[in-house]
Coordinates of C-alpha atoms and ligand atoms in Angstrom, one line a residue:
M176 CA 40.6 73.0 -56.9
Y177 CA 37.0 74.3 -57.1
N178 CA 36.1 77.6 -55.5
K179 CA 32.8 78.2 -53.6
T180 CA 30.9 79.6 -56.6
E181 CA 32.0 76.7 -58.8
I182 CA 30.6 74.3 -56.1
D183 CA 27.4 76.1 -55.9
N184 CA 27.0 75.8 -59.6
I185 CA 27.2 72.0 -59.7
D186 CA 23.9 70.5 -60.7
I187 CA 23.3 67.8 -58.2
R188 CA 20.2 66.6 -60.1
L189 CA 22.5 65.2 -62.7
A190 CA 24.3 61.9 -62.2
P191 CA 27.7 62.2 -60.5
P192 CA 30.7 62.5 -62.7
A193 CA 33.0 59.5 -63.0
D194 CA 36.3 61.3 -62.8
E195 CA 38.1 62.4 -59.7
P196 CA 38.2 64.9 -58.1
D197 CA 35.1 66.2 -59.9
R198 CA 33.1 63.4 -58.5
Q199 CA 34.0 64.3 -54.9
Y200 CA 33.1 68.0 -55.5
Y201 CA 29.7 66.9 -56.7
F202 CA 29.2 65.0 -53.4
M203 CA 30.4 68.1 -51.4
A204 CA 27.7 70.1 -53.3
K205 CA 25.2 67.4 -52.3
C206 CA 26.3 67.6 -48.7
R207 CA 25.9 71.4 -48.8
E208 CA 22.3 70.9 -49.7
W209 CA 21.8 68.6 -46.7
T210 CA 23.6 71.0 -44.3
Q211 CA 21.5 73.9 -45.7
K212 CA 18.3 72.0 -45.0
F213 CA 19.6 71.2 -41.4
R214 CA 20.2 75.0 -40.9
E215 CA 16.7 75.9 -42.1
Q216 CA 15.2 73.2 -39.8
H217 CA 17.2 73.9 -36.6
G218 CA 18.3 77.5 -36.9
Y219 CA 22.0 76.6 -36.6
S220 CA 24.7 74.9 -38.7
P221 CA 25.5 71.2 -38.0
R222 CA 28.9 71.0 -36.3
A223 CA 31.6 68.5 -37.3
C224 CA 34.6 67.4 -35.1
V225 CA 37.5 65.4 -36.5
V226 CA 39.8 63.9 -33.8
N227 CA 43.3 63.0 -34.9
M228 CA 44.8 60.1 -33.1
G229 CA 47.9 59.3 -35.2
C230 CA 51.2 60.6 -36.7
Q231 CA 51.9 63.7 -38.8
M232 CA 50.5 61.8 -41.8
N233 CA 47.2 61.2 -40.1
A234 CA 47.2 64.8 -38.9
R235 CA 47.5 65.9 -42.6
D236 CA 44.7 63.5 -43.5
S237 CA 42.5 65.1 -40.8
E238 CA 43.1 68.5 -42.3
K239 CA 41.8 67.1 -45.6
L240 CA 38.8 65.5 -43.9
R241 CA 38.0 68.9 -42.2
G242 CA 38.4 70.7 -45.5
I243 CA 35.8 68.4 -47.1
L244 CA 33.4 68.8 -44.2
E245 CA 33.7 72.6 -44.3
T246 CA 33.2 72.7 -48.0
G247 CA 30.1 70.5 -47.4
G248 CA 28.7 73.2 -45.2
Y249 CA 29.5 71.9 -41.7
E250 CA 30.8 74.2 -39.0
L251 CA 34.1 72.8 -37.7
S252 CA 34.3 72.3 -34.0
S253 CA 36.6 70.6 -31.5
S254 CA 33.7 69.4 -29.4
E255 CA 32.8 65.7 -29.4
E256 CA 29.2 66.8 -28.7
S257 CA 29.0 67.9 -32.4
E258 CA 26.4 66.6 -34.8
F259 CA 29.1 64.7 -36.7
V260 CA 32.2 63.1 -34.9
L261 CA 35.0 61.4 -36.9
Y262 CA 37.9 59.6 -35.2
N263 CA 41.0 59.3 -37.5
T264 CA 42.7 56.4 -35.8
C265 CA 46.2 55.0 -35.5
T266 CA 47.2 51.4 -34.8
V267 CA 50.9 51.4 -34.6
R268 CA 50.9 50.3 -31.0
E269 CA 48.1 48.4 -29.2
N270 CA 47.4 51.1 -26.7
A271 CA 46.3 53.3 -29.7
N272 CA 43.5 50.8 -30.4
L273 CA 42.5 50.5 -26.7
K274 CA 42.1 54.3 -26.6
V275 CA 39.7 54.2 -29.5
Y276 CA 37.5 51.6 -27.9
G277 CA 37.4 53.5 -24.6
R278 CA 36.4 56.8 -26.3
L279 CA 33.8 55.0 -28.5
G280 CA 32.0 53.9 -25.3
Y281 CA 31.8 57.6 -24.3
L282 CA 30.6 58.6 -27.7
G283 CA 27.9 55.9 -27.5
S284 CA 26.6 57.5 -24.3
L285 CA 26.5 60.9 -25.9
K286 CA 24.6 59.5 -28.9
K287 CA 21.9 58.0 -26.6
K288 CA 21.1 61.5 -25.5
K289 CA 21.2 62.9 -29.0
P290 CA 20.1 60.2 -31.5
Q291 CA 20.6 62.5 -34.6
M292 CA 24.3 62.5 -33.9
K293 CA 26.5 60.7 -36.5
I294 CA 29.7 58.8 -35.6
A295 CA 32.4 57.8 -38.1
L296 CA 35.7 56.0 -37.9
C297 CA 38.6 56.0 -40.4
G298 CA 42.4 55.7 -40.5
C299 CA 44.9 53.0 -40.1
M300 CA 43.1 50.9 -37.5
M301 CA 40.1 50.4 -39.8
Q302 CA 42.4 48.6 -42.2
E303 CA 42.5 45.6 -39.8
P304 CA 39.6 43.2 -40.4
E305 CA 39.3 42.1 -36.8
V306 CA 38.8 45.8 -35.8
V307 CA 35.9 46.2 -38.2
E308 CA 34.4 43.0 -36.9
K309 CA 34.6 44.2 -33.3
I310 CA 33.0 47.5 -34.2
K311 CA 30.1 45.8 -35.9
K312 CA 29.5 43.7 -32.9
S313 CA 30.3 45.9 -29.9
F314 CA 29.6 49.4 -31.3
P315 CA 26.6 49.1 -33.6
F316 CA 25.8 52.8 -33.1
V317 CA 28.7 53.8 -35.4
D318 CA 27.4 55.2 -38.7
L319 CA 30.4 55.1 -41.1
V320 CA 33.7 53.2 -41.3
F321 CA 36.3 53.7 -44.0
G322 CA 40.0 53.1 -44.3
T323 CA 43.2 54.8 -45.5
H324 CA 43.1 53.9 -49.2
N325 CA 39.7 55.5 -50.0
I326 CA 40.0 58.6 -47.8
F327 CA 39.7 60.7 -51.0
K328 CA 36.1 59.4 -51.3
F329 CA 35.1 60.9 -48.0
A330 CA 32.6 63.3 -49.5
E331 CA 30.8 60.5 -51.3
L332 CA 30.8 58.2 -48.2
L333 CA 29.5 61.1 -46.1
T334 CA 26.5 61.7 -48.3
T335 CA 25.8 57.9 -48.5
M336 CA 25.9 57.9 -44.6
L337 CA 23.5 60.9 -44.4
E338 CA 21.0 59.1 -46.7
S339 CA 21.3 55.7 -44.9
D340 CA 20.1 54.5 -41.5
R341 CA 22.5 51.5 -41.4
M342 CA 26.3 51.3 -40.7
V343 CA 28.1 52.2 -44.0
I344 CA 31.4 50.3 -44.3
D345 CA 33.9 50.8 -47.1
I346 CA 37.4 49.4 -46.7
W347 CA 39.8 48.9 -49.6
K348 CA 42.7 46.4 -49.5
D349 CA 45.1 48.7 -51.4
T350 CA 45.1 51.4 -54.1
D351 CA 47.5 52.9 -56.6
Q352 CA 45.4 56.0 -56.9
I353 CA 46.5 59.5 -55.7
V354 CA 43.7 62.0 -56.0
E355 CA 45.0 65.6 -56.1
D356 CA 43.3 68.9 -55.6
L357 CA 40.9 68.2 -52.7
P358 CA 40.3 70.9 -50.1
A359 CA 42.1 71.0 -46.8
D360 CA 41.4 73.0 -43.6
R361 CA 44.8 73.8 -42.1
T362 CA 45.3 73.7 -38.4
Y363 CA 47.9 76.5 -38.7
S364 CA 47.8 79.3 -41.2
F365 CA 51.6 79.6 -41.4
K366 CA 52.7 76.0 -41.6
S367 CA 51.5 72.8 -43.2
G368 CA 52.3 69.2 -43.8
V369 CA 52.7 68.2 -47.4
N370 CA 52.5 64.5 -48.4
I371 CA 55.2 63.6 -50.9
M372 CA 54.5 59.9 -50.8
F373 CA 52.1 57.4 -49.3
G374 CA 52.6 53.8 -47.9
C375 CA 55.7 51.9 -47.1
N376 CA 57.7 49.0 -48.6
N377 CA 60.1 48.4 -45.8
F378 CA 58.3 45.8 -43.7
C379 CA 60.3 46.3 -40.5
S380 CA 59.3 43.1 -38.7
Y381 CA 57.5 44.8 -35.8
C382 CA 55.6 47.4 -37.8
I383 CA 52.0 47.3 -39.0
V384 CA 52.2 50.5 -41.2
P385 CA 52.9 48.7 -44.5
Y386 CA 49.9 46.5 -44.0
V387 CA 47.5 49.4 -43.2
R388 CA 49.0 52.0 -45.5
G389 CA 49.8 49.9 -48.5
R390 CA 52.7 50.0 -51.0
E391 CA 54.9 53.0 -51.4
R392 CA 53.6 55.6 -54.0
S393 CA 55.3 58.9 -54.7
R394 CA 53.4 62.0 -55.8
K395 CA 54.7 63.7 -58.9
P396 CA 57.2 66.5 -58.2
D397 CA 55.2 69.0 -60.2
D398 CA 52.1 68.3 -58.1
I399 CA 54.1 68.7 -54.9
I400 CA 55.6 72.0 -56.0
Q401 CA 52.3 73.3 -57.2
E402 CA 50.7 72.5 -53.8
I403 CA 53.5 74.2 -51.9
E404 CA 53.3 77.3 -54.2
R405 CA 49.6 77.6 -53.4
L406 CA 50.3 77.2 -49.7
V407 CA 52.9 79.9 -49.8
A408 CA 50.5 82.2 -51.7
D409 CA 48.1 81.5 -48.8
G410 CA 50.5 82.6 -46.1
V411 CA 52.4 79.4 -45.3
K412 CA 56.1 79.9 -44.3
E413 CA 57.0 76.4 -43.2
V414 CA 56.3 73.0 -44.8
M415 CA 56.9 69.6 -43.5
L416 CA 57.4 67.1 -46.3
L417 CA 55.8 63.8 -45.2
G418 CA 56.5 60.2 -46.0
Q419 CA 57.2 57.0 -44.0
N420 CA 60.6 57.0 -45.7
V421 CA 61.3 60.2 -47.5
N422 CA 64.7 59.0 -48.6
S423 CA 63.2 56.6 -51.0
Y424 CA 61.0 59.3 -52.6
G425 CA 60.6 59.2 -56.3
K426 CA 62.2 55.8 -57.0
N427 CA 59.1 54.4 -58.6
L428 CA 57.9 57.4 -60.6
D429 CA 57.8 57.1 -64.4
E430 CA 60.5 59.7 -64.4
P431 CA 62.5 58.8 -61.3
I432 CA 63.8 61.6 -59.1
T433 CA 65.6 61.5 -55.7
F434 CA 64.5 63.2 -52.5
A435 CA 67.6 65.4 -52.6
Q436 CA 66.6 66.6 -56.1
L437 CA 63.1 67.3 -54.9
L438 CA 64.4 69.3 -52.0
R439 CA 66.5 71.4 -54.5
R440 CA 63.3 72.2 -56.3
V441 CA 61.3 73.0 -53.2
E442 CA 64.1 75.3 -52.0
Q443 CA 63.5 77.5 -55.1
I444 CA 60.0 78.4 -54.1
D445 CA 59.8 82.1 -53.4
G446 CA 58.5 83.1 -50.0
L447 CA 59.0 79.7 -48.4
E448 CA 61.1 80.2 -45.3
R449 CA 61.5 76.8 -43.7
I450 CA 61.5 73.2 -45.0
R451 CA 61.3 70.2 -42.7
F452 CA 60.8 66.5 -43.6
M453 CA 59.9 63.3 -41.8
T454 CA 60.9 60.4 -41.7
S455 CA 64.4 59.4 -42.9
H456 CA 65.3 55.8 -42.9
P457 CA 69.0 55.5 -42.2
K458 CA 69.5 52.8 -44.9
D459 CA 68.5 55.2 -47.7
L460 CA 70.1 58.5 -46.5
S461 CA 72.3 59.8 -49.3
D462 CA 75.4 61.9 -49.3
D463 CA 73.5 64.1 -51.8
L464 CA 70.9 64.8 -49.1
I465 CA 73.6 65.8 -46.6
E466 CA 75.0 68.2 -49.3
V467 CA 71.6 69.8 -50.0
M468 CA 71.0 70.3 -46.2
K469 CA 74.4 71.6 -45.5
H470 CA 74.2 74.4 -48.1
S471 CA 70.6 75.4 -47.5
D472 CA 69.5 78.2 -45.4
R473 CA 65.9 77.1 -45.7
I474 CA 66.1 73.4 -44.8
C475 CA 65.8 73.3 -41.0
R476 CA 68.7 71.9 -39.0
H477 CA 66.7 69.0 -37.7
L478 CA 66.9 65.3 -38.8
H479 CA 64.8 62.6 -37.3
L480 CA 66.8 59.4 -37.8
P481 CA 65.1 56.4 -36.2
L482 CA 67.5 54.0 -34.6
Q483 CA 65.0 51.4 -33.2
S484 CA 67.8 49.3 -31.7
G485 CA 71.6 49.6 -31.2
S486 CA 72.2 45.9 -31.5
S487 CA 73.1 44.7 -35.0
R488 CA 71.6 41.3 -34.1
I489 CA 68.3 42.8 -33.2
L490 CA 68.4 45.2 -36.2
K491 CA 68.7 42.2 -38.4
K492 CA 65.7 40.6 -36.8
M493 CA 63.9 43.9 -37.2
N494 CA 64.7 43.9 -40.9
R495 CA 66.1 47.4 -40.7
K496 CA 69.0 46.7 -43.2
Y497 CA 71.8 48.5 -41.3
T498 CA 74.2 47.6 -38.5
K499 CA 75.0 49.5 -35.4
E500 CA 78.4 50.5 -36.9
Q501 CA 76.8 51.8 -40.1
Y502 CA 74.3 53.8 -38.1
V503 CA 76.8 55.4 -35.8
A504 CA 79.1 56.2 -38.8
L505 CA 76.2 57.9 -40.5
A506 CA 75.2 59.9 -37.4
Q507 CA 78.9 61.0 -36.9
K508 CA 79.1 62.0 -40.6
L509 CA 76.0 64.2 -40.1
R510 CA 77.3 65.8 -36.9
R511 CA 80.6 66.5 -38.7
E512 CA 79.1 67.9 -41.9
I513 CA 76.3 69.9 -40.2
P514 CA 77.5 70.8 -36.7
D515 CA 74.3 72.7 -35.7
L516 CA 72.0 69.8 -36.7
S517 CA 69.6 68.6 -34.2
L518 CA 69.4 64.8 -34.4
T519 CA 66.4 63.0 -33.0
T520 CA 65.3 59.3 -33.0
D521 CA 62.9 56.6 -32.2
I522 CA 63.9 53.6 -30.1
I523 CA 62.0 50.4 -29.3
V524 CA 62.7 48.6 -26.1
G525 CA 61.9 44.9 -25.6
F526 CA 61.8 43.6 -29.2
P527 CA 61.5 39.7 -29.1
G528 CA 64.8 38.1 -28.1
E529 CA 66.4 41.4 -26.8
T530 CA 69.0 40.5 -24.2
E531 CA 70.7 42.7 -21.6
E532 CA 73.7 42.8 -24.0
D533 CA 71.6 43.9 -26.9
F534 CA 70.0 46.6 -24.7
E535 CA 73.5 47.8 -23.6
E536 CA 74.3 48.2 -27.3
T537 CA 71.3 50.6 -27.6
L538 CA 72.5 52.6 -24.6
D539 CA 76.0 52.7 -26.2
V540 CA 74.6 54.2 -29.4
V541 CA 72.6 56.8 -27.4
R542 CA 75.8 57.8 -25.6
K543 CA 77.8 57.9 -28.9
V544 CA 75.3 59.8 -31.0
R545 CA 74.0 62.1 -28.2
Y546 CA 70.5 62.7 -29.5
D547 CA 68.9 66.1 -29.1
S548 CA 65.8 64.2 -28.2
A549 CA 64.5 60.6 -28.6
F550 CA 61.1 59.0 -28.5
T551 CA 61.2 55.7 -26.7
F552 CA 58.6 53.0 -27.2
I553 CA 57.9 49.8 -25.4
Y554 CA 57.6 47.0 -28.1
S555 CA 54.0 46.3 -28.9
R556 CA 53.0 43.0 -30.5
R557 CA 51.0 43.7 -33.7
T558 CA 49.0 40.8 -35.1
G559 CA 50.0 39.9 -38.6
T560 CA 53.6 41.2 -38.4
P561 CA 56.5 38.7 -38.4
A562 CA 57.7 39.8 -34.9
A563 CA 54.4 38.9 -33.3
V564 CA 55.1 35.2 -33.7
M565 CA 58.8 35.4 -32.8
E566 CA 59.9 33.4 -29.8
D567 CA 61.4 34.9 -26.7
Q568 CA 59.0 37.8 -26.2
V569 CA 60.6 39.8 -23.4
P570 CA 58.9 39.7 -20.0
E571 CA 57.1 42.9 -19.1
E572 CA 59.0 43.7 -15.9
V573 CA 62.3 43.4 -17.8
V574 CA 61.1 45.7 -20.5
K575 CA 59.8 48.3 -18.0
E576 CA 63.1 48.3 -16.2
R577 CA 65.1 48.7 -19.4
F578 CA 62.7 51.4 -20.6
S579 CA 63.2 53.5 -17.5
R580 CA 67.0 53.2 -17.8
L581 CA 66.9 54.3 -21.4
L582 CA 64.6 57.2 -20.6
T583 CA 66.9 58.5 -17.9
L584 CA 69.9 58.4 -20.2
V585 CA 68.0 60.0 -23.2
Q586 CA 66.7 62.8 -21.0
D587 CA 70.1 63.5 -19.4
I588 CA 71.7 63.9 -22.8
S589 CA 68.8 65.7 -24.3
R590 CA 69.0 68.4 -21.5
E591 CA 72.7 68.9 -22.3
M592 CA 72.2 69.0 -26.1
S593 CA 69.3 71.4 -26.0
A594 CA 71.2 74.0 -24.1
R595 CA 73.7 74.2 -26.9
V596 CA 72.2 77.4 -28.3
Q597 CA 71.8 79.2 -25.0
G598 CA 73.0 82.8 -25.3
Q599 CA 72.5 82.8 -29.1
T600 CA 70.0 84.9 -31.1
L601 CA 68.1 82.8 -33.6
P602 CA 65.0 83.1 -35.7
V603 CA 61.8 81.8 -34.1
L604 CA 58.6 81.2 -36.1
V605 CA 55.8 82.2 -33.7
E606 CA 53.0 79.7 -33.4
S607 CA 50.6 80.8 -30.6
V608 CA 50.0 82.8 -27.5
N609 CA 51.4 80.9 -24.5
G610 CA 48.7 78.7 -22.9
Q611 CA 49.8 79.5 -19.4
D612 CA 50.9 83.1 -19.6
E613 CA 49.1 85.4 -22.1
H614 CA 52.0 87.9 -22.0
L615 CA 54.2 85.3 -23.7
V616 CA 54.1 83.9 -27.2
T617 CA 55.4 80.4 -28.2
G618 CA 57.4 79.6 -31.3
R619 CA 59.9 77.1 -32.7
L620 CA 63.5 77.3 -33.6
G621 CA 64.7 75.7 -36.8
N622 CA 66.0 72.8 -34.7
N623 CA 62.4 72.3 -33.5
L624 CA 62.9 73.4 -29.9
L625 CA 60.1 75.6 -28.4
V626 CA 60.8 79.1 -27.2
H627 CA 58.6 81.3 -25.0
F628 CA 59.1 85.0 -25.0
P629 CA 57.2 88.3 -24.3
G630 CA 55.0 89.2 -27.2
T631 CA 51.5 89.5 -28.5
E632 CA 49.1 87.7 -30.8
E633 CA 50.0 89.8 -33.8
L634 CA 53.4 88.0 -33.9
I635 CA 51.7 84.6 -34.7
G636 CA 53.0 83.4 -38.1
Q637 CA 55.9 85.8 -38.1
T638 CA 59.6 84.9 -37.9
V639 CA 61.4 87.0 -35.4
N640 CA 64.9 87.0 -33.9
V641 CA 64.9 85.9 -30.3
Y642 CA 67.7 86.0 -27.8
L643 CA 67.8 82.6 -26.1
K644 CA 68.2 83.6 -22.5
E645 CA 67.6 80.5 -20.6
C646 CA 67.1 76.8 -21.4
K647 CA 64.5 75.4 -19.0
G648 CA 64.8 71.7 -19.8
F649 CA 62.2 71.2 -22.6
Y650 CA 62.0 74.7 -23.8
Y651 CA 63.7 78.1 -23.9
I652 CA 62.8 81.4 -22.3
G653 CA 63.9 84.2 -24.6
E654 CA 63.7 87.9 -25.4
R655 CA 62.9 89.5 -28.7
A656 CA 66.0 90.9 -30.4
N657 CA 66.5 93.4 -33.2
D658 CA 66.1 92.0 -36.7
E659 CA 69.8 92.5 -37.5
E660 CA 70.9 90.6 -34.4
R661 CA 71.2 87.0 -35.5
S662 CA 74.0 84.7 -34.3
E663 CA 76.3 83.3 -36.9
V664 CA 76.0 79.6 -37.1
K665 CA 79.1 78.2 -35.3
N666 CA 81.1 75.8 -37.3
G667 CA 83.3 73.2 -35.8
T668 CA 82.6 70.2 -33.6
V669 CA 79.7 70.2 -31.2
N670 CA 80.8 70.9 -27.7
T671 CA 78.2 69.8 -25.2
D672 CA 80.4 69.4 -22.1
D673 CA 78.8 71.8 -19.7
A674 CA 75.4 72.3 -21.2
E675 CA 71.8 71.9 -19.9
I676 CA 68.3 70.7 -20.7
C677 CA 65.6 70.2 -23.4
G678 CA 63.5 67.8 -25.5
N679 CA 60.5 67.9 -27.7
E680 CA 57.2 66.2 -28.4
R681 CA 55.9 63.6 -30.9
A682 CA 52.4 63.4 -32.1
I683 CA 52.0 59.8 -31.2
Ligands
SAH797 N1 58.3 55.3 -40.9 C1 58.8 55.8 -39.7 C2 58.1 55.4 -38.5 C3 56.6 55.2 -38.4 S1 56.0 54.6 -36.9 C4 60.2 55.2 -39.6 O1 60.5 54.2 -40.1 O2 60.9 55.8 -38.9 C5 56.8 55.6 -35.7 C6 57.6 54.8 -34.7 O3 56.8 53.9 -33.9 C7 58.7 53.9 -35.3 O4 59.8 54.6 -35.6 C8 58.9 52.9 -34.1 O5 59.9 53.3 -33.3 C9 57.6 52.9 -33.4 N2 56.9 51.6 -33.6 C10 56.4 51.1 -34.8 N3 55.9 49.9 -34.6 C11 56.0 49.6 -33.2 C12 55.7 48.5 -32.4 N4 55.1 47.4 -32.9 N5 56.0 48.6 -31.1 C13 56.6 49.7 -30.6 N6 56.9 50.7 -31.3 C14 56.7 50.7 -32.6
SF4_798 FE1 57.2 50.9 -40.2 FE2 59.6 50.5 -41.0 FE3 57.9 51.4 -42.8 FE4 58.8 53.0 -40.8 S1 60.0 52.1 -42.4 S2 56.7 52.7 -41.4 S3 59.0 51.5 -39.1 S4 57.8 49.4 -41.8
F3S799 FE1 50.6 56.9 -38.7 FE2 49.7 55.3 -36.8 FE3 49.0 55.0 -39.3 S1 51.7 56.0 -37.0 S2 50.6 55.8 -40.5 S3 48.6 56.8 -38.0 S4 49.4 53.4 -37.8

């Protein structure tokens, strides 16, 4: 990673280097020259706004994009009236696309008033050729379009855009490249996402991700460890290891390693307090992973284990490669081995051919597993996926009715499960001052639930013990406790009989 002086010493009159990441630092230096000129001309720095519209992986990409813009001399802003606005898009469901088109209309009207404004689009949605065609036709004021595979080239594309008065489009079909050591601007000083792999090989029949993110590629363990060590040295206490299916991490490396082995190495990093990961595909979750989690005091007691459907017949059509029985057995094993584990999931309602009986099977799994929280999605037809051309697409009214039944069940159970830790004193990593009441701060338990308690700004980024006074549905109200007062983790089976509320949020 280059520091500021090293970037200022790059001679941009020379030709750009061929190797990465040196090449991108050269273009960041070039961008610095442009932003410096802008400052001299206008008396203020050009502002840049990156809007994240997707999952945790997209959010991490946005931090990298912001890091490059900041290194290039832009002032980061959250205002879409900035001189440069970049939408980092998602396309997992159709409404994600519709949202982008709607907001582009608004950006176009802003640009009419301020013609020097630059607008760029990147992310998963840009990997779809029809989308790029539509943008060319309907939104000709867009200045730059790039995809997921060449995101590391952002500095280069940005300088090309600054020197061009036409729409710059650069989309790659795929890549096997992983470029390390580019800058990132973290949203939180004390926690960070860390990509451990990119892409997906699973081709669940409803899902567009493998088409827009390409084949699975794992980062080398040494690179991951080095990144986390640097983050910890920079004040990070919690990392979230990111991949579409972390349980298949490392299989294709020259020196194969399992996810559980990687976790063992991450656990050794001094100063790292909390480790999370996302997402686990049930078909690849190993006993070894359960062992590592069970004996770790740093790996958070939270596992996101997408179910998608409770019907073995539908699961087969979804290409998920597990049955209802296998899933339930796995969830029960997890509950048995790690009793204080919070289990969350994703469920799709209305997959083609889903009958009332299939849907009842989903409800049955929800009742058996008792999720701490679940994200429920209405099936969205994605062009190019096998499910999009399957017969028996379920009528909208039927899907909506099932969806609301599922939601009611999920929320009822989630309320009961979340109240499991009421009355305990547990560590909370403080994230922010409460948006509604400035006398309160907001933080997260290891199991991912939010806690609000009296405190001040100085606590942000600190882990403190909090007495969990009252569960209020989707969060706790607590009180700070002495550092020694921490509840023992209760072993034994989970008893949720007379409990109450809670749930949590998902980025998309
Ligand atoms: N790789 C992760 C999920 C990534 S997408 C995994 O396998 O768990 C996040 C969630 O979006 C999925 O779990 C699924 O529930 C939902 N999803 C994906 N494609 C969808 C579609 N076409 N319609 C509705 N929901 C979808
Ligand atoms: Fe999509 Fe399935 Fe890959 Fe998850 S595992 S990203 S749902 S194809
Ligand atoms: Fe994530 Fe959406 Fe892409 S879920 S991987 S941003 S399609």
